[in-house]
Amino acid sequence: MTNQLLNNFLLLEEGQTPPSETTLPPRQPQWFDTFSYIADPDQFCRQNLAKYGPIFKTGVFGETTVFVGSAKVNQMAFNGDQHYTEIALPPTTMDMFGQYSLFQRTDLHRSRKSALSPAFTGKMLEGYLPLINQVVLEGIQSWKTTDLLSVFPAVEKICFDVLVPLLLGVDLNQKDSLKGLPISSKTELKALYKTFFDGFYGLVKWKSPLTVYGRGYQAREKLLDFMGSVIQQRRAQGEVINSQADFLSMMLAGQEENPTGVFQDIFIKNQCLLQLWASHYEICGLVSSLIYQIGRHPEVKKRLVQEQIEVMGEQTSDKMITSQQLKAMVFLEATIKETLRTLSPSSTVNRRLTKSVVLDGVLYQKGWVLIAEQRIAHILPEHFKQPDVFDPERFLSPRNEGKMYEFIAFGGGVHACLGAQLAMLITKVFACYLLQLLNWEVTQAASFVQFPLKRLKSNYQIPIHSRATA
Ligand code: HEM
């Protein structure tokens, strides 16, 4: 267990008193903390960090919630499953996850995660590349370069078209792909998915069309029904399953190999939806923030364009970008990480302590919620030098900043993101075509939606020009 690696870590059994020199995290929870945090989470974290350091108590979400950011405490927060933490999410969110998510059943977490992992690594990712290339290229080519581009909606449209075939196994670009299924159009599917996504954040646990949660739950049922029909249709076609084709096929092939194993229909249907939930808006947020950050930093853009020329040579954009080429684009990878560091779409990792623990002489009491906050971890000078400067170089040798538990855009430890490599792959392909085809510059600071994910506001626009005509 990871925390055996932590020095000065003590797990307190019921009734055990902490060592005499133990202290509590600074700051008293305040009644207005939830409002202050939601109104401006960046400022809330920065102000408290400046005053109290990287660990402080708050009353955010109506209980004692300890914000943490330094690597060692993040490590402790990330690795307590089944020992001293549980997932701390509202009951509505847990209900929307359902019992087949990786968060709900910590006892089954390891076996489920290792069964799902092959779909998001190595050969499988390589197999996804032709589709990602094609859909992203066609999507960007359809943008009107004489107009202002509404960045987030434009990116969102493409991401949906990439992720639905990869995760739900339904190729929306094929004519009649929805024929015989209980959802008849892409528009309907997209609207249901949005309602499903929003349902995770509805706080009133009343299954009624009048509540966000109720509508979300209803959408969930319809989407599960839809996935059931997709599976039935696949079976009816009787074709040999190509386990490498998409996430759904990988699971169906797993079921064929071991009919009583992890991959039961109910699990498969839920996983398709859950992975779409986990990925779509996160990747949209990341890609649109990347467009913004590149536009804000012309010197970074110049290096990225140079790297494209070095790696791609004379290759034109009608040829697929290969995984070898993507691997060679180290400055692009660093720029994506720097975007994740500065404008990470997902903000918090919440865990409730089921036992009291002492780390480095600080007591974290049973019942408190720990929030490992990127807004703190990513601006700590001991993790990142000159944190307020946008500088992709920091992730490259010799600086190599952003070690494990310091850079936490994809979480860390037991529940580290399953789809991090897929997210990086899609974002890289997106960035390559953008750099090859378009010119854009950002002169004004944008405002961002902060919850549930951080992203550019939908009405934020930038002028784009074709590189050919620039
Ligand atoms: C920019 C894109 C993404 C970001 C920023 C992101 C971020 C995160 C973070 C911070 C966590 C940890 C949550 C926690 O510990 O409470 C996480 C977990 C997870 N992510 Fe992602 N994610 C992204 C893309 C994806 C994609 C593409 C997939 C799958 C298709 C995915 C699937 C998951 C899953 C299944 C977990 C839970 C893993 C577990 O419980 O072991 N994510 N992600």
Coordinates of C-alpha atoms and ligand atoms in Angstrom, one line a residue:
M1 CA 0.0 0.0 0.0
T2 CA 1.3 3.4 -1.1
N3 CA 1.1 5.0 2.3
Q4 CA 3.6 2.6 3.8
L5 CA 6.0 4.6 1.7
L6 CA 5.0 7.8 3.5
N7 CA 7.2 8.8 6.4
N8 CA 5.6 10.2 9.5
F9 CA 2.2 8.7 8.6
L10 CA 0.1 7.3 11.4
L11 CA -3.4 5.7 11.1
L12 CA -5.4 6.2 14.4
E13 CA -7.6 3.3 15.5
E14 CA -11.0 4.2 17.1
G15 CA -10.3 5.8 20.5
Q16 CA -6.6 6.1 20.0
T17 CA -5.3 9.6 21.0
P18 CA -2.8 11.3 18.6
P19 CA 0.8 12.0 19.8
S20 CA 1.0 15.0 22.1
E21 CA 2.8 17.3 19.7
T22 CA 0.2 16.9 16.9
T23 CA -1.4 20.0 15.5
L24 CA -4.6 20.7 13.5
P25 CA -4.6 22.3 10.0
P26 CA -4.9 26.1 10.3
R27 CA -8.0 28.2 9.8
Q28 CA -11.5 27.8 11.1
P29 CA -14.3 26.8 8.7
Q30 CA -16.5 29.9 7.9
W31 CA -20.2 29.9 7.1
F32 CA -19.6 31.8 3.8
D33 CA -16.8 29.5 2.6
T34 CA -19.0 27.6 0.1
F35 CA -20.2 30.9 -1.5
S36 CA -16.7 32.3 -1.6
Y37 CA -15.3 29.1 -3.2
I38 CA -18.1 28.8 -5.8
A39 CA -18.0 32.5 -6.6
D40 CA -14.3 32.5 -7.4
P41 CA -12.4 29.2 -6.7
D42 CA -9.1 30.5 -8.0
Q43 CA -9.1 33.5 -5.7
F44 CA -10.4 31.4 -2.8
C45 CA -7.5 29.0 -3.1
R46 CA -4.8 31.7 -3.8
Q47 CA -5.9 33.9 -0.9
N48 CA -6.0 31.1 1.6
L49 CA -2.8 29.6 0.3
A50 CA -1.0 33.0 0.8
K51 CA -2.4 33.3 4.3
Y52 CA -2.3 29.8 5.7
G53 CA -0.1 27.7 3.4
P54 CA -1.0 24.6 1.3
I55 CA -3.2 22.9 4.0
F56 CA -6.2 24.7 5.5
K57 CA -9.6 24.0 7.0
T58 CA -12.8 25.4 5.4
G59 CA -16.5 25.0 5.6
V60 CA -16.9 24.4 1.9
F61 CA -19.9 22.3 1.1
G62 CA -21.3 22.7 4.6
E63 CA -18.8 20.6 6.5
T64 CA -15.2 20.6 7.6
T65 CA -13.4 20.3 4.4
V66 CA -9.6 20.5 4.3
F67 CA -8.0 21.8 1.2
V68 CA -4.6 20.3 0.5
G69 CA -2.1 20.7 -2.3
S70 CA 1.4 19.6 -1.4
A71 CA 2.6 16.3 -2.9
K72 CA 2.9 14.3 0.3
V73 CA -0.6 15.2 1.5
N74 CA -2.0 14.6 -2.0
Q75 CA -0.5 11.1 -2.0
M76 CA -2.1 10.4 1.4
A77 CA -5.5 11.7 0.1
F78 CA -5.3 9.7 -3.1
N79 CA -4.5 6.3 -1.6
G80 CA -6.8 5.8 1.3
D81 CA -9.4 3.6 -0.4
Q82 CA -10.6 0.8 2.0
H83 CA -8.2 1.9 4.7
Y84 CA -9.0 5.4 5.8
T85 CA -11.0 7.2 3.1
E86 CA -14.1 6.8 1.0
I87 CA -15.3 8.8 -2.0
A88 CA -17.0 12.0 -0.8
L89 CA -19.6 12.9 -3.4
P90 CA -23.3 14.0 -2.9
P91 CA -25.8 11.1 -2.9
T92 CA -27.3 12.3 -6.2
T93 CA -23.9 12.0 -7.9
M94 CA -23.3 8.5 -6.4
D95 CA -26.7 7.5 -7.6
M96 CA -25.9 8.7 -11.2
F97 CA -22.7 6.8 -11.1
G98 CA -24.5 3.6 -10.2
Q99 CA -23.0 0.5 -8.8
Y100 CA -21.0 -0.3 -11.9
S101 CA -18.7 2.7 -11.7
L102 CA -15.1 2.5 -10.5
F103 CA -16.0 4.8 -7.6
Q104 CA -18.9 3.0 -6.1
R105 CA -17.5 -0.5 -5.3
T106 CA -14.0 0.0 -3.9
D107 CA -13.9 -3.7 -3.2
L108 CA -14.2 -4.5 -6.9
H109 CA -12.2 -1.5 -8.1
R110 CA -8.9 -3.1 -8.8
S111 CA -10.3 -6.0 -10.9
R112 CA -12.7 -3.8 -12.8
K113 CA -10.0 -1.2 -13.5
S114 CA -7.5 -3.8 -14.8
A115 CA -10.1 -5.3 -17.0
L116 CA -10.9 -1.9 -18.6
S117 CA -7.4 -0.6 -18.9
P118 CA -6.4 -2.4 -22.1
A119 CA -9.0 -0.2 -24.0
F120 CA -7.1 2.9 -23.0
T121 CA -3.4 2.0 -23.6
G122 CA -0.9 0.9 -26.2
K123 CA -2.1 -1.0 -29.3
M124 CA -5.8 -0.1 -28.7
L125 CA -4.9 3.6 -28.8
E126 CA -3.0 3.1 -32.0
G127 CA -6.0 1.4 -33.5
Y128 CA -8.1 4.5 -32.6
L129 CA -5.8 6.9 -34.5
P130 CA -7.3 6.6 -38.0
L131 CA -10.7 7.5 -36.8
I132 CA -9.4 10.3 -34.6
N133 CA -7.4 11.8 -37.5
Q134 CA -10.3 11.6 -39.9
V135 CA -13.0 13.1 -37.6
V136 CA -10.8 15.8 -36.2
L137 CA -9.5 16.9 -39.6
E138 CA -12.9 16.9 -41.3
G139 CA -14.3 18.8 -38.3
I140 CA -11.6 21.5 -38.4
Q141 CA -11.9 21.8 -42.2
S142 CA -15.6 22.6 -41.7
W143 CA -14.9 25.6 -39.6
K144 CA -15.5 28.9 -41.5
T145 CA -12.2 30.8 -41.5
T146 CA -13.9 34.1 -42.4
D147 CA -15.9 34.2 -39.2
L148 CA -15.3 34.4 -35.5
L149 CA -15.1 31.0 -34.0
S150 CA -17.1 30.1 -30.9
V151 CA -14.3 28.0 -29.5
F152 CA -16.0 25.7 -27.0
P153 CA -19.1 24.7 -29.0
A154 CA -16.9 24.1 -32.1
V155 CA -14.5 21.9 -30.2
E156 CA -17.4 20.1 -28.5
K157 CA -19.0 19.1 -31.8
I158 CA -15.9 17.4 -33.0
C159 CA -15.1 15.7 -29.6
F160 CA -18.6 14.1 -29.5
D161 CA -18.1 12.8 -33.0
V162 CA -14.7 11.3 -32.0
L163 CA -15.8 9.8 -28.7
V164 CA -19.2 8.2 -29.5
P165 CA -17.7 5.8 -32.0
L166 CA -14.7 5.0 -29.8
L167 CA -16.7 4.5 -26.6
L168 CA -20.2 3.6 -27.5
G169 CA -19.2 1.7 -30.7
V170 CA -21.6 3.7 -32.8
D171 CA -20.1 5.4 -35.9
L172 CA -22.2 8.5 -36.2
N173 CA -20.5 9.3 -39.5
Q174 CA -22.0 6.2 -41.2
K175 CA -25.4 6.7 -42.8
D176 CA -28.1 4.7 -41.0
S177 CA -25.8 4.1 -38.0
L178 CA -28.8 4.7 -35.6
K179 CA -31.3 2.7 -37.7
G180 CA -33.3 0.3 -35.5
L181 CA -32.1 1.9 -32.3
P182 CA -34.3 3.7 -29.7
I183 CA -32.5 7.0 -30.3
S184 CA -32.9 8.1 -33.8
S185 CA -30.7 11.1 -34.3
K186 CA -27.4 12.5 -33.2
T187 CA -29.1 15.6 -31.9
E188 CA -31.3 13.5 -29.6
L189 CA -28.3 11.4 -28.5
K190 CA -26.3 14.5 -27.7
A191 CA -29.2 16.2 -25.8
L192 CA -29.8 13.1 -23.7
Y193 CA -26.1 12.8 -23.0
K194 CA -26.0 16.5 -21.8
T195 CA -29.0 15.9 -19.5
F196 CA -27.3 12.7 -18.2
F197 CA -24.1 14.7 -17.5
D198 CA -25.9 17.5 -15.8
G199 CA -27.8 15.0 -13.6
F200 CA -24.5 14.2 -11.8
Y201 CA -24.5 17.7 -10.3
G202 CA -28.2 18.1 -9.4
L203 CA -28.4 18.3 -5.6
V204 CA -32.0 17.6 -4.9
K205 CA -32.5 13.8 -4.7
W206 CA -36.0 13.7 -6.1
K207 CA -36.6 11.5 -9.2
S208 CA -38.8 13.9 -11.0
P209 CA -38.7 15.7 -14.3
L210 CA -38.8 18.9 -12.2
T211 CA -35.2 18.3 -10.9
V212 CA -31.9 18.3 -12.7
Y213 CA -31.1 15.0 -11.0
G214 CA -34.5 13.5 -11.9
R215 CA -34.1 14.4 -15.6
G216 CA -30.5 13.2 -15.5
Y217 CA -31.6 9.8 -14.1
Q218 CA -34.3 9.5 -16.7
A219 CA -31.7 10.2 -19.5
R220 CA -29.4 7.6 -17.9
E221 CA -32.2 5.0 -18.2
K222 CA -32.8 5.9 -21.8
L223 CA -29.1 5.8 -22.7
L224 CA -28.7 2.4 -21.0
D225 CA -31.6 1.2 -23.0
F226 CA -30.0 2.5 -26.1
M227 CA -26.7 0.8 -25.3
G228 CA -28.6 -2.5 -24.7
S229 CA -30.0 -2.2 -28.2
V230 CA -26.6 -1.4 -29.7
I231 CA -25.3 -4.7 -28.0
Q232 CA -28.3 -6.7 -29.3
Q233 CA -27.8 -5.3 -32.8
R234 CA -24.2 -6.3 -32.8
R235 CA -25.1 -9.8 -31.7
A236 CA -27.8 -10.1 -34.3
Q237 CA -25.2 -9.1 -37.0
G238 CA -23.3 -12.2 -36.0
E239 CA -20.0 -10.8 -37.1
V240 CA -16.7 -11.8 -35.5
I241 CA -15.8 -9.2 -32.9
N242 CA -12.7 -7.1 -33.6
S243 CA -11.6 -6.5 -30.0
Q244 CA -9.4 -3.6 -31.1
A245 CA -12.1 -1.7 -32.9
D246 CA -13.5 0.3 -29.9
F247 CA -14.2 0.2 -26.2
L248 CA -17.5 -1.7 -26.6
S249 CA -15.9 -4.3 -28.9
M250 CA -13.1 -4.8 -26.4
M251 CA -15.6 -5.6 -23.6
L252 CA -17.8 -7.8 -25.8
A253 CA -14.8 -9.8 -26.9
G254 CA -13.9 -10.1 -23.2
Q255 CA -17.4 -11.4 -22.5
E256 CA -17.1 -14.0 -25.3
E257 CA -13.8 -15.2 -23.8
N258 CA -15.1 -15.4 -20.3
P259 CA -18.9 -15.3 -20.1
T260 CA -19.0 -15.3 -16.3
G261 CA -16.3 -12.8 -15.8
V262 CA -16.4 -9.0 -15.3
F263 CA -18.0 -8.2 -18.6
Q264 CA -21.7 -8.8 -18.0
D265 CA -24.1 -6.8 -20.3
I266 CA -25.2 -4.6 -17.4
F267 CA -21.6 -3.7 -16.6
I268 CA -20.7 -3.1 -20.3
K269 CA -23.7 -0.8 -20.9
N270 CA -22.9 1.3 -17.8
Q271 CA -19.2 1.5 -18.6
C272 CA -19.8 2.9 -22.1
L273 CA -21.9 5.7 -20.6
L274 CA -19.6 6.3 -17.7
Q275 CA -16.5 6.7 -19.9
L276 CA -18.3 9.1 -22.1
W277 CA -19.3 11.0 -19.0
A278 CA -15.7 11.0 -17.7
S279 CA -14.2 12.1 -21.0
H280 CA -16.3 14.3 -23.2
Y281 CA -16.5 17.6 -21.4
E282 CA -13.0 17.1 -19.9
I283 CA -11.4 16.8 -23.3
C284 CA -13.5 19.6 -24.8
G285 CA -12.4 21.8 -21.9
L286 CA -8.7 20.9 -22.4
V287 CA -8.7 21.4 -26.2
S288 CA -10.5 24.7 -26.0
S289 CA -8.2 26.0 -23.3
L290 CA -5.2 24.8 -25.3
I291 CA -6.4 26.9 -28.3
Y292 CA -6.7 29.8 -25.9
Q293 CA -3.3 29.4 -24.3
I294 CA -1.5 29.0 -27.7
G295 CA -3.3 32.1 -29.0
R296 CA -2.2 34.0 -25.9
H297 CA 1.4 33.0 -26.2
P298 CA 2.7 33.7 -29.7
E299 CA 6.3 32.6 -28.8
V300 CA 4.9 29.2 -27.7
K301 CA 2.9 29.0 -31.0
K302 CA 6.0 29.7 -33.0
R303 CA 7.9 26.8 -31.4
L304 CA 4.9 24.5 -31.9
V305 CA 4.7 25.4 -35.6
Q306 CA 8.5 24.8 -35.9
E307 CA 8.1 21.4 -34.2
Q308 CA 5.3 20.5 -36.7
I309 CA 7.6 21.3 -39.6
E310 CA 10.5 19.3 -38.1
V311 CA 8.5 16.2 -37.3
M312 CA 6.1 16.2 -40.2
G313 CA 8.5 17.4 -42.9
E314 CA 6.6 18.0 -46.2
Q315 CA 3.7 15.8 -45.2
T316 CA 0.4 17.4 -46.0
S317 CA -2.6 17.4 -43.7
D318 CA -4.4 14.8 -45.8
K319 CA -2.0 12.1 -44.5
M320 CA -2.7 10.5 -41.1
I321 CA -0.5 11.7 -38.2
T322 CA 1.1 8.5 -36.8
S323 CA 1.8 7.6 -33.2
Q324 CA 5.5 7.8 -33.9
Q325 CA 5.1 11.4 -35.1
L326 CA 3.0 12.3 -32.1
K327 CA 5.6 10.8 -29.7
A328 CA 8.3 13.0 -31.3
M329 CA 6.3 16.2 -30.6
V330 CA 7.7 16.7 -27.1
F331 CA 7.1 20.4 -27.0
L332 CA 3.4 19.9 -27.9
E333 CA 3.1 17.4 -25.1
A334 CA 4.7 19.9 -22.7
T335 CA 2.3 22.6 -23.9
I336 CA -0.7 20.4 -23.3
K337 CA 0.6 19.7 -19.8
E338 CA 1.2 23.3 -19.1
T339 CA -2.4 24.0 -20.2
L340 CA -3.6 21.3 -17.8
R341 CA -1.5 22.8 -15.1
T342 CA -2.8 26.3 -15.6
L343 CA -6.4 25.7 -16.8
S344 CA -7.2 22.2 -15.7
P345 CA -10.8 21.2 -16.6
S346 CA -11.4 19.1 -13.5
S347 CA -10.6 20.8 -10.2
T348 CA -11.1 18.7 -7.1
V349 CA -10.6 15.1 -5.9
N350 CA -12.8 14.7 -2.8
R351 CA -12.3 12.0 -0.1
R352 CA -13.9 11.6 3.3
L353 CA -11.8 10.3 6.1
T354 CA -13.3 7.1 7.6
K355 CA -10.4 7.1 10.2
S356 CA -8.3 9.8 11.7
V357 CA -4.8 10.0 10.3
V358 CA -1.7 12.0 11.3
L359 CA 0.8 13.0 8.7
D360 CA 3.9 15.0 9.5
G361 CA 2.4 16.0 12.9
V362 CA -0.9 17.3 11.4
L363 CA -4.1 15.6 12.5
Y364 CA -6.8 14.9 9.9
Q365 CA -9.9 13.9 11.7
K366 CA -12.3 11.1 10.9
G367 CA -15.4 12.5 9.1
W368 CA -13.6 15.5 7.5
V369 CA -13.4 15.8 3.8
L370 CA -10.1 16.2 2.0
I371 CA -10.0 18.1 -1.2
A372 CA -6.8 17.6 -3.2
E373 CA -7.0 20.9 -5.2
Q374 CA -5.1 21.4 -8.4
R375 CA -5.6 25.1 -7.9
I376 CA -3.2 24.8 -5.0
A377 CA -0.9 22.0 -6.1
H378 CA -0.3 23.5 -9.5
I379 CA 0.8 26.9 -8.2
L380 CA 3.1 25.9 -5.3
P381 CA 6.6 27.2 -6.0
E382 CA 8.1 24.0 -4.5
H383 CA 6.3 22.1 -7.3
F384 CA 6.6 24.6 -10.1
K385 CA 9.1 27.4 -10.4
Q386 CA 7.5 30.8 -11.2
P387 CA 4.1 29.2 -11.3
D388 CA 2.3 32.3 -12.8
V389 CA 4.4 32.1 -16.0
F390 CA 3.0 30.0 -18.8
D391 CA 6.1 28.0 -19.7
P392 CA 5.8 24.5 -21.3
E393 CA 9.6 24.1 -21.1
R394 CA 9.2 23.4 -17.3
F395 CA 8.0 19.9 -18.2
L396 CA 11.0 19.1 -20.3
S397 CA 14.6 18.1 -19.4
P398 CA 16.5 19.3 -17.6
R399 CA 13.8 20.9 -15.5
N400 CA 11.4 18.0 -15.5
E401 CA 8.9 19.7 -13.2
G402 CA 5.5 18.2 -12.3
K403 CA 6.5 15.0 -10.5
M404 CA 4.0 12.4 -9.3
Y405 CA 1.4 14.0 -6.9
E406 CA 2.6 17.5 -7.8
F407 CA 1.0 17.6 -11.2
I408 CA -2.5 16.2 -10.5
A409 CA -4.5 17.1 -13.5
F410 CA -5.3 13.4 -14.0
G411 CA -5.6 12.7 -10.3
G412 CA -3.1 10.2 -8.9
G413 CA -2.8 7.0 -6.9
V414 CA -5.5 4.4 -6.8
H415 CA -8.1 6.3 -8.8
A416 CA -5.7 7.9 -11.3
C417 CA -7.4 8.7 -14.5
L418 CA -8.1 5.7 -16.7
G419 CA -8.3 7.7 -19.9
A420 CA -5.3 10.1 -19.5
Q421 CA -3.4 8.7 -22.5
L422 CA -6.5 8.7 -24.7
A423 CA -7.2 12.3 -23.7
M424 CA -3.6 13.3 -24.6
L425 CA -3.8 11.5 -27.9
I426 CA -7.0 13.2 -29.0
T427 CA -5.7 16.6 -27.8
K428 CA -2.4 16.1 -29.7
V429 CA -4.1 15.2 -33.0
F430 CA -6.4 18.2 -32.6
A431 CA -3.5 20.5 -31.9
C432 CA -1.5 19.2 -34.9
Y433 CA -4.3 19.9 -37.4
L434 CA -5.0 23.3 -35.8
L435 CA -1.3 24.3 -36.1
Q436 CA -1.1 23.0 -39.7
L437 CA -4.3 24.5 -41.0
L438 CA -5.1 27.7 -39.0
N439 CA -3.7 30.9 -37.6
W440 CA -5.2 32.5 -34.6
E441 CA -4.3 35.0 -32.0
V442 CA -5.9 35.9 -28.7
T443 CA -5.6 39.5 -27.5
Q444 CA -8.1 39.6 -24.7
A445 CA -8.4 37.5 -21.5
A446 CA -11.4 35.2 -21.6
S447 CA -13.7 34.4 -18.7
F448 CA -14.3 30.8 -17.7
V449 CA -17.1 28.6 -16.4
Q450 CA -15.7 27.2 -13.2
F451 CA -18.1 24.4 -12.2
P452 CA -18.6 21.5 -12.6
L453 CA -15.6 21.7 -14.9
K454 CA -13.4 24.6 -15.8
R455 CA -13.8 25.7 -19.4
L456 CA -14.1 28.7 -21.7
K457 CA -17.5 30.2 -21.7
S458 CA -19.6 29.1 -24.7
N459 CA -19.9 32.6 -26.1
Y460 CA -16.2 33.2 -26.2
Q461 CA -15.1 33.8 -29.8
I462 CA -11.7 34.2 -31.5
P463 CA -10.9 35.2 -35.1
I464 CA -9.4 32.3 -37.1
H465 CA -7.7 32.4 -40.5
S466 CA -6.6 29.7 -42.8
R467 CA -2.8 29.3 -42.9
A468 CA -3.0 29.0 -46.7
T469 CA -4.5 32.5 -47.0
A470 CA -2.8 34.2 -44.1
Ligands
HEM1 C1 -8.6 16.0 -20.2 C2 -9.2 14.9 -20.0 C3 -9.3 14.3 -18.6 C4 -9.1 14.8 -17.3 C5 -8.5 16.2 -17.0 C6 -9.4 13.8 -16.4 C7 -9.3 13.9 -15.0 C8 -9.5 12.9 -14.1 C9 -9.2 13.0 -12.7 C10 -8.7 14.2 -12.0 C11 -9.5 11.8 -12.1 C12 -9.4 11.4 -10.6 C13 -10.7 11.6 -9.9 C14 -10.6 11.2 -8.4 O1 -9.6 10.6 -8.0 O2 -11.5 11.5 -7.7 C15 -10.0 10.9 -13.2 C16 -10.4 9.6 -13.0 C17 -11.0 8.9 -14.0 N1 -11.0 9.2 -15.3 FE1 -10.3 10.9 -16.2 N2 -9.9 12.7 -17.0 C18 -9.8 12.9 -18.4 C19 -10.2 12.1 -19.4 C20 -10.7 10.8 -19.3 C21 -11.0 9.9 -20.3 C22 -10.7 10.2 -21.8 C23 -11.5 8.8 -19.7 C24 -12.0 7.5 -20.4 C25 -12.4 7.4 -21.6 C26 -11.4 9.0 -18.3 C27 -11.9 8.1 -17.4 C28 -11.6 8.2 -16.0 C29 -12.0 7.1 -15.0 C30 -12.7 5.8 -15.4 C31 -11.6 7.6 -13.8 C32 -11.7 6.9 -12.5 C33 -10.5 5.9 -12.3 C34 -10.6 5.1 -11.0 O3 -11.5 5.3 -10.3 O4 -9.7 4.3 -10.8 N3 -10.9 10.2 -18.1 N4 -9.9 11.6 -14.4

